[in-house]
């Protein structure tokens, strides 16, 4: 298997699986050893990914020999599924994020989860997640991707519900899983539809077919695109399936950082980029879908992304839980990425995905460090004055915030600018939404900084806080590095090779700092202005504020924002209504059709037949012998008739 | 007048058989029903012997020999049953023996 | 008509006539009468057996049936002290339907017999005779195993009868 370097890709995928299995089977009682196995596996995967980074060089794709998995039938209707790995710039970038950020978070967890009863279980789940995520990233066909897609859902379920004795965590895990199922159902339908239309589930084959014939999907192309998008909608928590992500913060904070900020939720965006060729097909819709006529799937994707970004940013403004603020911020940034895909800019989306993975993981780990320091207090209004007590955490958190807000020269500025610049050209409405969201982002992030880190202590716990142990602080520092420089090391150009973005002319390294201003000055200036405006607004309202002044100023709207625009309540009501109607219907069927017609009917018919037949049982020997003779006569007659 | 052949014997056998069957159906005394059963067995015997003669071999006659033995055993057991039944119910009349009826 | 044929018609008539009297005797419904006519039926049948060259069987018929079996019947009749079938009404409907069914069987079989065989061809010349020696030879050679099983059957019947005749089955 290892006679060729390409086959090492299998090792990258399987190492975390071996680790998960080994921990579950052998070392579940030895928590320290379990953690080390898990960390070693993911670090080894990261190292191997770096090897591939060198190997890939200038070539576009590395072919990894595939395993034939399922073969059904022959001829044009046959289904043939491989387990294969596709290593190109896109998947390699994702691999580096998953294993790189994953390594740091594994190490951080070693400190953060110290002393937990189920230390081994935690690391086994984390390894399982890494395996599944790498499976999605490396999949070379839809079918395999879907399998790992579900595996990721399961590991996410396991980790959100890690503290399953807490009812809120168990509920959140269920909610996340079920909401994801809703999207996955659409995804599966989309996969089946594409297979039915193109006859293959392999990305390369489909891409080839669509490249030679953009109309290959016929009238179903828009529908197929939207169904595929359903999967991303669930996994990347896009409106209207966004409700699960904030609740998923019930899991341990490193999990939130890895799964619900940096990697898994980005899987939807990654999948959209990987399957972008589906959206490039000629848009068309069947006649029985009049409202889809003339609509391109990308258009819908872009608007859903924009709406998600806006809604989530508004909701984040009035949250008080440090992790929830970051969760809504994640939602909002995912909205950006999806919007960018929708605006035909998958490379920009992947760029933002990468930088977001760095700074959002950093922010979450910083939040975890804060929570750890103040004894699991998550309300920012009960913190305050943490700047002096947690210096490393504060400064790294500040770097992450600046990157998220999009201040040059931090990474977030460049990726956000790429998206906004693209939106500026394509759709002015979405551009305005994007800038507005940027203002909101800065506003709520600096609100968080002002309230939690600056000012004076508001509670006993925060006044006695201490800096976290070194094993937790140095991942923060390590993540701060790409957070700062991620925008100028050419990530977009790297991933663009696979996504059909014209390669930028060689920009000198120093020029990259100012390149956005030359390339799309309006977008860059708007982004910068948004940061300044939002920051000043936050300073005016929250610097040394004893409590939140916003509800007094905009009244009911603040309340609606705090209550997340009542989406959960609306879904509760909707589900209760539909479920009530369904159960009533089922009850009628059960009572009248099943119970009445089938059970009582069968029972009644049997009893009636029995009663009728009982009359024949006269108990008289004569009658029996007569019937016997008559029967014999009949049989003889039939027998001799021919 | 035609010569007496196999079919003559078989006709007699069939008639005797049906006579016995009719007796089984119509008579109500268990003992008489038993006698009618014997008639039916004898009808079968006659058919066997006739076939044996027609085919010029003895297998049919051996079968009759067996039938006679079985019939003797059957009569012995059957009559013992009737006696036991009579002791219990004081009747050998089938119309009185309907306790199997619901 | 040859003498053999004459004997056939004679014995056949007697068999059926006595058979009818076993089943339905207009003068007496006493089981003893039926038993006596059964003896006569069996004797006439033995005559038919003789005509078919089954000498041994004719003797067995007389000995076993007319002797042992009928004696057993009479013995039980006396034991049970059944004099006459009580004067119950003959059920016309059940007897009528029974007759119809039986007649249908008889008609089917006999019509089939007449249609399929060639009437009047007579019997082939006899080459085998059912004498004691011949029958004994085939019985103890070809049919030895069934014969032995038969003895077992008789034993079982004997045990069963003894068991049934015991006053209280405990």
PDB file of C-alpha atoms in Angstrom, chain A residues 116-359:
ATOM      1  CA  UNK A 116     -13.331  15.337  33.320  1.00  0.00           C
ATOM      2  CA  UNK A 117     -14.764  11.919  34.083  1.00  0.00           C
ATOM      3  CA  UNK A 118     -15.020  10.931  30.432  1.00  0.00           C
ATOM      4  CA  UNK A 119     -11.687  12.203  29.244  1.00  0.00           C
ATOM      5  CA  UNK A 120     -11.128   9.158  27.019  1.00  0.00           C
ATOM      6  CA  UNK A 121     -14.575   9.311  25.506  1.00  0.00           C
ATOM      7  CA  UNK A 122     -13.986  12.951  24.665  1.00  0.00           C
ATOM      8  CA  UNK A 123     -10.813  12.225  22.753  1.00  0.00           C
ATOM      9  CA  UNK A 124     -12.295   9.190  21.030  1.00  0.00           C
ATOM     10  CA  UNK A 125     -15.166  11.338  19.767  1.00  0.00           C
ATOM     11  CA  UNK A 126     -12.761  14.041  18.708  1.00  0.00           C
ATOM     12  CA  UNK A 127     -10.724  11.513  16.730  1.00  0.00           C
ATOM     13  CA  UNK A 128     -13.866  10.112  15.170  1.00  0.00           C
ATOM     14  CA  UNK A 129     -14.811  13.615  14.154  1.00  0.00           C
ATOM     15  CA  UNK A 130     -11.410  14.263  12.609  1.00  0.00           C
ATOM     16  CA  UNK A 131     -11.687  11.040  10.653  1.00  0.00           C
ATOM     17  CA  UNK A 132     -15.165  11.868   9.365  1.00  0.00           C
ATOM     18  CA  UNK A 133     -14.258  15.416   8.475  1.00  0.00           C
ATOM     19  CA  UNK A 134     -11.199  14.268   6.540  1.00  0.00           C
ATOM     20  CA  UNK A 135     -13.493  11.782   4.819  1.00  0.00           C
ATOM     21  CA  UNK A 136     -15.702  14.597   3.576  1.00  0.00           C
ATOM     22  CA  UNK A 137     -12.722  16.605   2.492  1.00  0.00           C
ATOM     23  CA  UNK A 138     -11.033  13.774   0.617  1.00  0.00           C
ATOM     24  CA  UNK A 139     -14.130  12.170  -0.896  1.00  0.00           C
ATOM     25  CA  UNK A 140     -14.007  11.902  -4.656  1.00  0.00           C
ATOM     26  CA  UNK A 141     -17.698  11.211  -5.093  1.00  0.00           C
ATOM     27  CA  UNK A 142     -21.003  12.349  -3.707  1.00  0.00           C
ATOM     28  CA  UNK A 143     -21.890   9.010  -2.204  1.00  0.00           C
ATOM     29  CA  UNK A 144     -18.777   8.711  -0.096  1.00  0.00           C
ATOM     30  CA  UNK A 145     -19.105  12.335   0.879  1.00  0.00           C
ATOM     31  CA  UNK A 146     -22.628  11.723   2.076  1.00  0.00           C
ATOM     32  CA  UNK A 147     -21.533   8.777   4.235  1.00  0.00           C
ATOM     33  CA  UNK A 148     -18.893  10.888   5.928  1.00  0.00           C
ATOM     34  CA  UNK A 149     -21.320  13.774   6.040  1.00  0.00           C
ATOM     35  CA  UNK A 150     -23.547  11.662   8.254  1.00  0.00           C
ATOM     36  CA  UNK A 151     -20.588  10.448  10.303  1.00  0.00           C
ATOM     37  CA  UNK A 152     -19.711  14.057  10.984  1.00  0.00           C
ATOM     38  CA  UNK A 153     -23.284  14.607  12.081  1.00  0.00           C
ATOM     39  CA  UNK A 154     -22.987  11.722  14.509  1.00  0.00           C
ATOM     40  CA  UNK A 155     -19.696  12.868  15.981  1.00  0.00           C
ATOM     41  CA  UNK A 156     -21.143  16.348  16.302  1.00  0.00           C
ATOM     42  CA  UNK A 157     -24.101  14.820  18.121  1.00  0.00           C
ATOM     43  CA  UNK A 158     -21.789  12.918  20.449  1.00  0.00           C
ATOM     44  CA  UNK A 159     -19.752  15.994  21.244  1.00  0.00           C
ATOM     45  CA  UNK A 160     -22.587  18.490  21.685  1.00  0.00           C
ATOM     46  CA  UNK A 161     -24.214  16.008  24.030  1.00  0.00           C
ATOM     47  CA  UNK A 162     -20.910  15.214  25.668  1.00  0.00           C
ATOM     48  CA  UNK A 163     -22.245  16.303  29.059  1.00  0.00           C
ATOM     49  CA  UNK A 164     -25.396  14.348  28.426  1.00  0.00           C
ATOM     50  CA  UNK A 165     -26.416  14.433  32.073  1.00  0.00           C
ATOM     51  CA  UNK A 166     -27.271  18.099  31.492  1.00  0.00           C
ATOM     52  CA  UNK A 167     -30.749  18.130  29.874  1.00  0.00           C
ATOM     53  CA  UNK A 168     -29.957  21.257  27.877  1.00  0.00           C
ATOM     54  CA  UNK A 169     -26.922  19.546  26.313  1.00  0.00           C
ATOM     55  CA  UNK A 170     -28.899  16.424  25.458  1.00  0.00           C
ATOM     56  CA  UNK A 171     -31.653  18.557  23.913  1.00  0.00           C
ATOM     57  CA  UNK A 172     -29.166  20.622  21.955  1.00  0.00           C
ATOM     58  CA  UNK A 173     -27.549  17.459  20.581  1.00  0.00           C
ATOM     59  CA  UNK A 174     -30.907  16.160  19.460  1.00  0.00           C
ATOM     60  CA  UNK A 175     -31.862  19.485  17.944  1.00  0.00           C
ATOM     61  CA  UNK A 176     -28.606  19.713  16.016  1.00  0.00           C
ATOM     62  CA  UNK A 177     -28.930  16.173  14.725  1.00  0.00           C
ATOM     63  CA  UNK A 178     -32.558  16.480  13.672  1.00  0.00           C
ATOM     64  CA  UNK A 179     -32.106  19.860  12.016  1.00  0.00           C
ATOM     65  CA  UNK A 180     -29.167  18.455  10.114  1.00  0.00           C
ATOM     66  CA  UNK A 181     -31.221  15.459   9.044  1.00  0.00           C
ATOM     67  CA  UNK A 182     -33.686  17.831   7.446  1.00  0.00           C
ATOM     68  CA  UNK A 183     -30.965  19.312   5.282  1.00  0.00           C
ATOM     69  CA  UNK A 184     -29.317  15.954   4.643  1.00  0.00           C
ATOM     70  CA  UNK A 185     -32.552  14.588   3.268  1.00  0.00           C
ATOM     71  CA  UNK A 186     -32.514  17.246   0.594  1.00  0.00           C
ATOM     72  CA  UNK A 187     -28.839  16.577  -0.019  1.00  0.00           C
ATOM     73  CA  UNK A 188     -29.510  12.878  -0.534  1.00  0.00           C
ATOM     74  CA  UNK A 189     -32.363  13.652  -2.927  1.00  0.00           C
ATOM     75  CA  UNK A 190     -30.037  15.944  -4.816  1.00  0.00           C
ATOM     76  CA  UNK A 191     -27.366  13.259  -5.060  1.00  0.00           C
ATOM     77  CA  UNK A 192     -29.897  10.747  -6.336  1.00  0.00           C
ATOM     78  CA  UNK A 193     -31.211  13.273  -8.810  1.00  0.00           C
ATOM     79  CA  UNK A 194     -27.747  14.015 -10.169  1.00  0.00           C
ATOM     80  CA  UNK A 195     -26.947  10.342 -10.376  1.00  0.00           C
ATOM     81  CA  UNK A 196     -30.199   9.757 -12.238  1.00  0.00           C
ATOM     82  CA  UNK A 197     -29.476  12.537 -14.698  1.00  0.00           C
ATOM     83  CA  UNK A 198     -25.763  12.120 -15.233  1.00  0.00           C
ATOM     84  CA  UNK A 199     -25.300   8.443 -14.366  1.00  0.00           C
ATOM     85  CA  UNK A 200     -22.335   8.935 -12.076  1.00  0.00           C
ATOM     86  CA  UNK A 201     -21.704  10.145  -8.568  1.00  0.00           C
ATOM     87  CA  UNK A 202     -18.048  10.850  -9.076  1.00  0.00           C
ATOM     88  CA  UNK A 203     -17.082  14.506  -9.066  1.00  0.00           C
ATOM     89  CA  UNK A 204     -14.683  14.260 -11.974  1.00  0.00           C
ATOM     90  CA  UNK A 205     -17.150  12.453 -14.210  1.00  0.00           C
ATOM     91  CA  UNK A 206     -19.973  14.845 -13.456  1.00  0.00           C
ATOM     92  CA  UNK A 207     -17.714  17.820 -13.965  1.00  0.00           C
ATOM     93  CA  UNK A 208     -16.567  16.462 -17.300  1.00  0.00           C
ATOM     94  CA  UNK A 209     -20.094  15.795 -18.460  1.00  0.00           C
ATOM     95  CA  UNK A 210     -21.228  19.256 -17.450  1.00  0.00           C
ATOM     96  CA  UNK A 211     -18.196  20.881 -18.982  1.00  0.00           C
ATOM     97  CA  UNK A 212     -18.902  19.364 -22.386  1.00  0.00           C
ATOM     98  CA  UNK A 213     -22.641  19.848 -22.095  1.00  0.00           C
ATOM     99  CA  UNK A 214     -23.871  22.509 -19.657  1.00  0.00           C
ATOM    100  CA  UNK A 215     -27.459  21.430 -20.302  1.00  0.00           C
ATOM    101  CA  UNK A 216     -26.879  17.828 -19.206  1.00  0.00           C
ATOM    102  CA  UNK A 217     -29.056  18.250 -16.139  1.00  0.00           C
ATOM    103  CA  UNK A 218     -31.953  19.316 -18.332  1.00  0.00           C
ATOM    104  CA  UNK A 219     -34.908  20.964 -16.683  1.00  0.00           C
ATOM    105  CA  UNK A 220     -33.864  19.719 -13.284  1.00  0.00           C
ATOM    106  CA  UNK A 221     -30.641  21.653 -13.018  1.00  0.00           C
ATOM    107  CA  UNK A 222     -31.962  24.400 -10.720  1.00  0.00           C
ATOM    108  CA  UNK A 223     -33.767  21.886  -8.573  1.00  0.00           C
ATOM    109  CA  UNK A 224     -30.698  19.662  -8.282  1.00  0.00           C
ATOM    110  CA  UNK A 225     -28.600  22.642  -7.284  1.00  0.00           C
ATOM    111  CA  UNK A 226     -31.076  23.682  -4.620  1.00  0.00           C
ATOM    112  CA  UNK A 227     -31.305  20.162  -3.219  1.00  0.00           C
ATOM    113  CA  UNK A 228     -27.542  19.909  -2.998  1.00  0.00           C
ATOM    114  CA  UNK A 229     -27.606  23.284  -1.297  1.00  0.00           C
ATOM    115  CA  UNK A 230     -30.044  21.840   1.280  1.00  0.00           C
ATOM    116  CA  UNK A 231     -27.192  19.764   2.650  1.00  0.00           C
ATOM    117  CA  UNK A 232     -25.024  22.850   3.034  1.00  0.00           C
ATOM    118  CA  UNK A 233     -27.970  24.662   4.557  1.00  0.00           C
ATOM    119  CA  UNK A 234     -28.175  22.106   7.339  1.00  0.00           C
ATOM    120  CA  UNK A 235     -24.488  21.592   7.974  1.00  0.00           C
ATOM    121  CA  UNK A 236     -23.489  25.228   7.636  1.00  0.00           C
ATOM    122  CA  UNK A 237     -26.549  26.362   9.571  1.00  0.00           C
ATOM    123  CA  UNK A 238     -28.006  28.664   6.958  1.00  0.00           C
ATOM    124  CA  UNK A 239     -31.367  30.329   7.361  1.00  0.00           C
ATOM    125  CA  UNK A 240     -33.910  28.770   7.943  1.00  0.00           C
ATOM    126  CA  UNK A 241     -32.026  25.804   9.433  1.00  0.00           C
ATOM    127  CA  UNK A 242     -29.716  28.002  11.477  1.00  0.00           C
ATOM    128  CA  UNK A 243     -31.379  27.352  14.833  1.00  0.00           C
ATOM    129  CA  UNK A 244     -29.201  24.458  15.908  1.00  0.00           C
ATOM    130  CA  UNK A 245     -25.816  26.159  15.903  1.00  0.00           C
ATOM    131  CA  UNK A 246     -26.237  28.537  18.886  1.00  0.00           C
ATOM    132  CA  UNK A 247     -27.639  25.689  20.966  1.00  0.00           C
ATOM    133  CA  UNK A 248     -24.696  23.522  19.988  1.00  0.00           C
ATOM    134  CA  UNK A 249     -22.613  25.730  22.295  1.00  0.00           C
ATOM    135  CA  UNK A 250     -23.746  23.425  25.098  1.00  0.00           C
ATOM    136  CA  UNK A 251     -20.812  21.214  24.167  1.00  0.00           C
ATOM    137  CA  UNK A 252     -17.308  21.705  25.595  1.00  0.00           C
ATOM    138  CA  UNK A 253     -15.723  24.924  24.360  1.00  0.00           C
ATOM    139  CA  UNK A 254     -12.873  23.300  22.381  1.00  0.00           C
ATOM    140  CA  UNK A 255     -15.547  21.337  20.531  1.00  0.00           C
ATOM    141  CA  UNK A 256     -17.333  24.558  19.728  1.00  0.00           C
ATOM    142  CA  UNK A 257     -14.072  25.921  18.435  1.00  0.00           C
ATOM    143  CA  UNK A 258     -13.207  22.933  16.276  1.00  0.00           C
ATOM    144  CA  UNK A 259     -16.541  21.691  15.062  1.00  0.00           C
ATOM    145  CA  UNK A 260     -18.995  24.516  15.366  1.00  0.00           C
ATOM    146  CA  UNK A 261     -16.721  27.288  14.267  1.00  0.00           C
ATOM    147  CA  UNK A 262     -13.684  26.206  12.307  1.00  0.00           C
ATOM    148  CA  UNK A 263     -14.339  22.990  10.435  1.00  0.00           C
ATOM    149  CA  UNK A 264     -17.617  21.117  10.443  1.00  0.00           C
ATOM    150  CA  UNK A 265     -19.908  24.056   9.824  1.00  0.00           C
ATOM    151  CA  UNK A 266     -17.548  25.007   7.027  1.00  0.00           C
ATOM    152  CA  UNK A 267     -18.156  21.602   5.439  1.00  0.00           C
ATOM    153  CA  UNK A 268     -21.288  22.968   3.794  1.00  0.00           C
ATOM    154  CA  UNK A 269     -19.327  25.763   2.165  1.00  0.00           C
ATOM    155  CA  UNK A 270     -16.597  23.331   1.188  1.00  0.00           C
ATOM    156  CA  UNK A 271     -19.153  21.019  -0.348  1.00  0.00           C
ATOM    157  CA  UNK A 272     -20.653  23.881  -2.345  1.00  0.00           C
ATOM    158  CA  UNK A 273     -17.208  24.710  -3.676  1.00  0.00           C
ATOM    159  CA  UNK A 274     -16.442  21.076  -4.419  1.00  0.00           C
ATOM    160  CA  UNK A 275     -19.730  20.658  -6.260  1.00  0.00           C
ATOM    161  CA  UNK A 276     -19.675  24.125  -7.755  1.00  0.00           C
ATOM    162  CA  UNK A 277     -19.875  22.652 -11.246  1.00  0.00           C
ATOM    163  CA  UNK A 278     -23.450  21.604 -10.511  1.00  0.00           C
ATOM    164  CA  UNK A 279     -24.371  25.249 -10.080  1.00  0.00           C
ATOM    165  CA  UNK A 280     -22.650  26.178 -13.299  1.00  0.00           C
ATOM    166  CA  UNK A 281     -25.072  24.148 -15.349  1.00  0.00           C
ATOM    167  CA  UNK A 282     -27.597  26.039 -17.438  1.00  0.00           C
ATOM    168  CA  UNK A 283     -30.423  27.003 -15.091  1.00  0.00           C
ATOM    169  CA  UNK A 284     -33.735  25.445 -15.985  1.00  0.00           C
ATOM    170  CA  UNK A 285     -36.763  24.265 -14.096  1.00  0.00           C
ATOM    171  CA  UNK A 286     -39.590  21.876 -14.897  1.00  0.00           C
ATOM    172  CA  UNK A 287     -42.874  23.477 -15.919  1.00  0.00           C
ATOM    173  CA  UNK A 288     -44.619  22.337 -12.764  1.00  0.00           C
ATOM    174  CA  UNK A 289     -42.345  24.608 -10.746  1.00  0.00           C
ATOM    175  CA  UNK A 290     -43.471  27.986 -12.048  1.00  0.00           C
ATOM    176  CA  UNK A 291     -41.718  29.941  -9.289  1.00  0.00           C
ATOM    177  CA  UNK A 292     -38.389  28.413 -10.214  1.00  0.00           C
ATOM    178  CA  UNK A 293     -38.578  29.558 -13.821  1.00  0.00           C
ATOM    179  CA  UNK A 294     -35.683  31.761 -14.758  1.00  0.00           C
ATOM    180  CA  UNK A 295     -34.147  31.528 -11.304  1.00  0.00           C
ATOM    181  CA  UNK A 296     -30.618  30.279 -11.011  1.00  0.00           C
ATOM    182  CA  UNK A 297     -29.785  28.172  -7.992  1.00  0.00           C
ATOM    183  CA  UNK A 298     -26.800  30.407  -7.272  1.00  0.00           C
ATOM    184  CA  UNK A 299     -29.116  33.373  -6.925  1.00  0.00           C
ATOM    185  CA  UNK A 300     -31.060  31.601  -4.180  1.00  0.00           C
ATOM    186  CA  UNK A 301     -27.827  30.509  -2.508  1.00  0.00           C
ATOM    187  CA  UNK A 302     -26.502  34.069  -2.494  1.00  0.00           C
ATOM    188  CA  UNK A 303     -29.632  35.555  -0.982  1.00  0.00           C
ATOM    189  CA  UNK A 304     -29.918  32.859   1.670  1.00  0.00           C
ATOM    190  CA  UNK A 305     -26.325  33.544   2.620  1.00  0.00           C
ATOM    191  CA  UNK A 306     -26.970  37.287   2.773  1.00  0.00           C
ATOM    192  CA  UNK A 307     -30.113  36.871   4.872  1.00  0.00           C
ATOM    193  CA  UNK A 308     -28.329  34.506   7.250  1.00  0.00           C
ATOM    194  CA  UNK A 309     -25.442  36.921   7.647  1.00  0.00           C
ATOM    195  CA  UNK A 310     -27.764  39.824   8.416  1.00  0.00           C
ATOM    196  CA  UNK A 311     -30.105  37.974  10.797  1.00  0.00           C
ATOM    197  CA  UNK A 312     -27.299  36.317  12.728  1.00  0.00           C
ATOM    198  CA  UNK A 313     -25.431  39.591  13.121  1.00  0.00           C
ATOM    199  CA  UNK A 314     -28.555  41.294  14.434  1.00  0.00           C
ATOM    200  CA  UNK A 315     -29.142  38.461  16.890  1.00  0.00           C
ATOM    201  CA  UNK A 316     -25.561  38.572  18.087  1.00  0.00           C
ATOM    202  CA  UNK A 317     -25.917  42.215  19.109  1.00  0.00           C
ATOM    203  CA  UNK A 318     -28.109  41.429  22.081  1.00  0.00           C
ATOM    204  CA  UNK A 319     -26.645  38.151  23.349  1.00  0.00           C
ATOM    205  CA  UNK A 320     -25.003  38.070  26.757  1.00  0.00           C
ATOM    206  CA  UNK A 321     -23.447  34.592  26.706  1.00  0.00           C
ATOM    207  CA  UNK A 322     -19.882  34.849  25.466  1.00  0.00           C
ATOM    208  CA  UNK A 323     -20.096  31.626  23.500  1.00  0.00           C
ATOM    209  CA  UNK A 324     -23.439  32.508  21.963  1.00  0.00           C
ATOM    210  CA  UNK A 325     -22.123  35.806  20.714  1.00  0.00           C
ATOM    211  CA  UNK A 326     -19.371  33.897  18.969  1.00  0.00           C
ATOM    212  CA  UNK A 327     -21.874  31.329  17.691  1.00  0.00           C
ATOM    213  CA  UNK A 328     -24.018  33.983  16.051  1.00  0.00           C
ATOM    214  CA  UNK A 329     -20.906  35.557  14.707  1.00  0.00           C
ATOM    215  CA  UNK A 330     -20.016  32.189  13.164  1.00  0.00           C
ATOM    216  CA  UNK A 331     -23.470  32.011  11.612  1.00  0.00           C
ATOM    217  CA  UNK A 332     -23.045  35.442  10.203  1.00  0.00           C
ATOM    218  CA  UNK A 333     -19.623  34.669   8.733  1.00  0.00           C
ATOM    219  CA  UNK A 334     -20.923  31.418   7.251  1.00  0.00           C
ATOM    220  CA  UNK A 335     -23.600  33.528   5.651  1.00  0.00           C
ATOM    221  CA  UNK A 336     -20.840  35.583   4.070  1.00  0.00           C
ATOM    222  CA  UNK A 337     -19.184  32.478   2.671  1.00  0.00           C
ATOM    223  CA  UNK A 338     -22.404  31.036   1.273  1.00  0.00           C
ATOM    224  CA  UNK A 339     -23.249  34.399  -0.220  1.00  0.00           C
ATOM    225  CA  UNK A 340     -19.866  34.455  -1.869  1.00  0.00           C
ATOM    226  CA  UNK A 341     -20.405  31.007  -3.373  1.00  0.00           C
ATOM    227  CA  UNK A 342     -23.762  32.232  -4.595  1.00  0.00           C
ATOM    228  CA  UNK A 343     -22.071  35.185  -6.234  1.00  0.00           C
ATOM    229  CA  UNK A 344     -19.859  32.788  -8.230  1.00  0.00           C
ATOM    230  CA  UNK A 345     -16.878  33.343  -5.998  1.00  0.00           C
ATOM    231  CA  UNK A 346     -16.053  29.968  -4.473  1.00  0.00           C
ATOM    232  CA  UNK A 347     -12.395  30.877  -4.182  1.00  0.00           C
ATOM    233  CA  UNK A 348     -13.286  33.925  -2.094  1.00  0.00           C
ATOM    234  CA  UNK A 349     -15.530  31.736   0.025  1.00  0.00           C
ATOM    235  CA  UNK A 350     -12.728  29.243   0.634  1.00  0.00           C
ATOM    236  CA  UNK A 351     -10.379  32.113   1.439  1.00  0.00           C
ATOM    237  CA  UNK A 352     -12.746  33.468   4.017  1.00  0.00           C
ATOM    238  CA  UNK A 353     -13.408  29.964   5.300  1.00  0.00           C
ATOM    239  CA  UNK A 354      -9.697  29.517   5.935  1.00  0.00           C
ATOM    240  CA  UNK A 355      -9.083  32.808   7.674  1.00  0.00           C
ATOM    241  CA  UNK A 356     -12.321  32.411   9.595  1.00  0.00           C
ATOM    242  CA  UNK A 357     -11.200  28.971  10.760  1.00  0.00           C
ATOM    243  CA  UNK A 358      -8.068  30.556  12.227  1.00  0.00           C
ATOM    244  CA  UNK A 359      -9.523  33.556  13.955  1.00  0.00           C
TER     245      UNK A 359
END
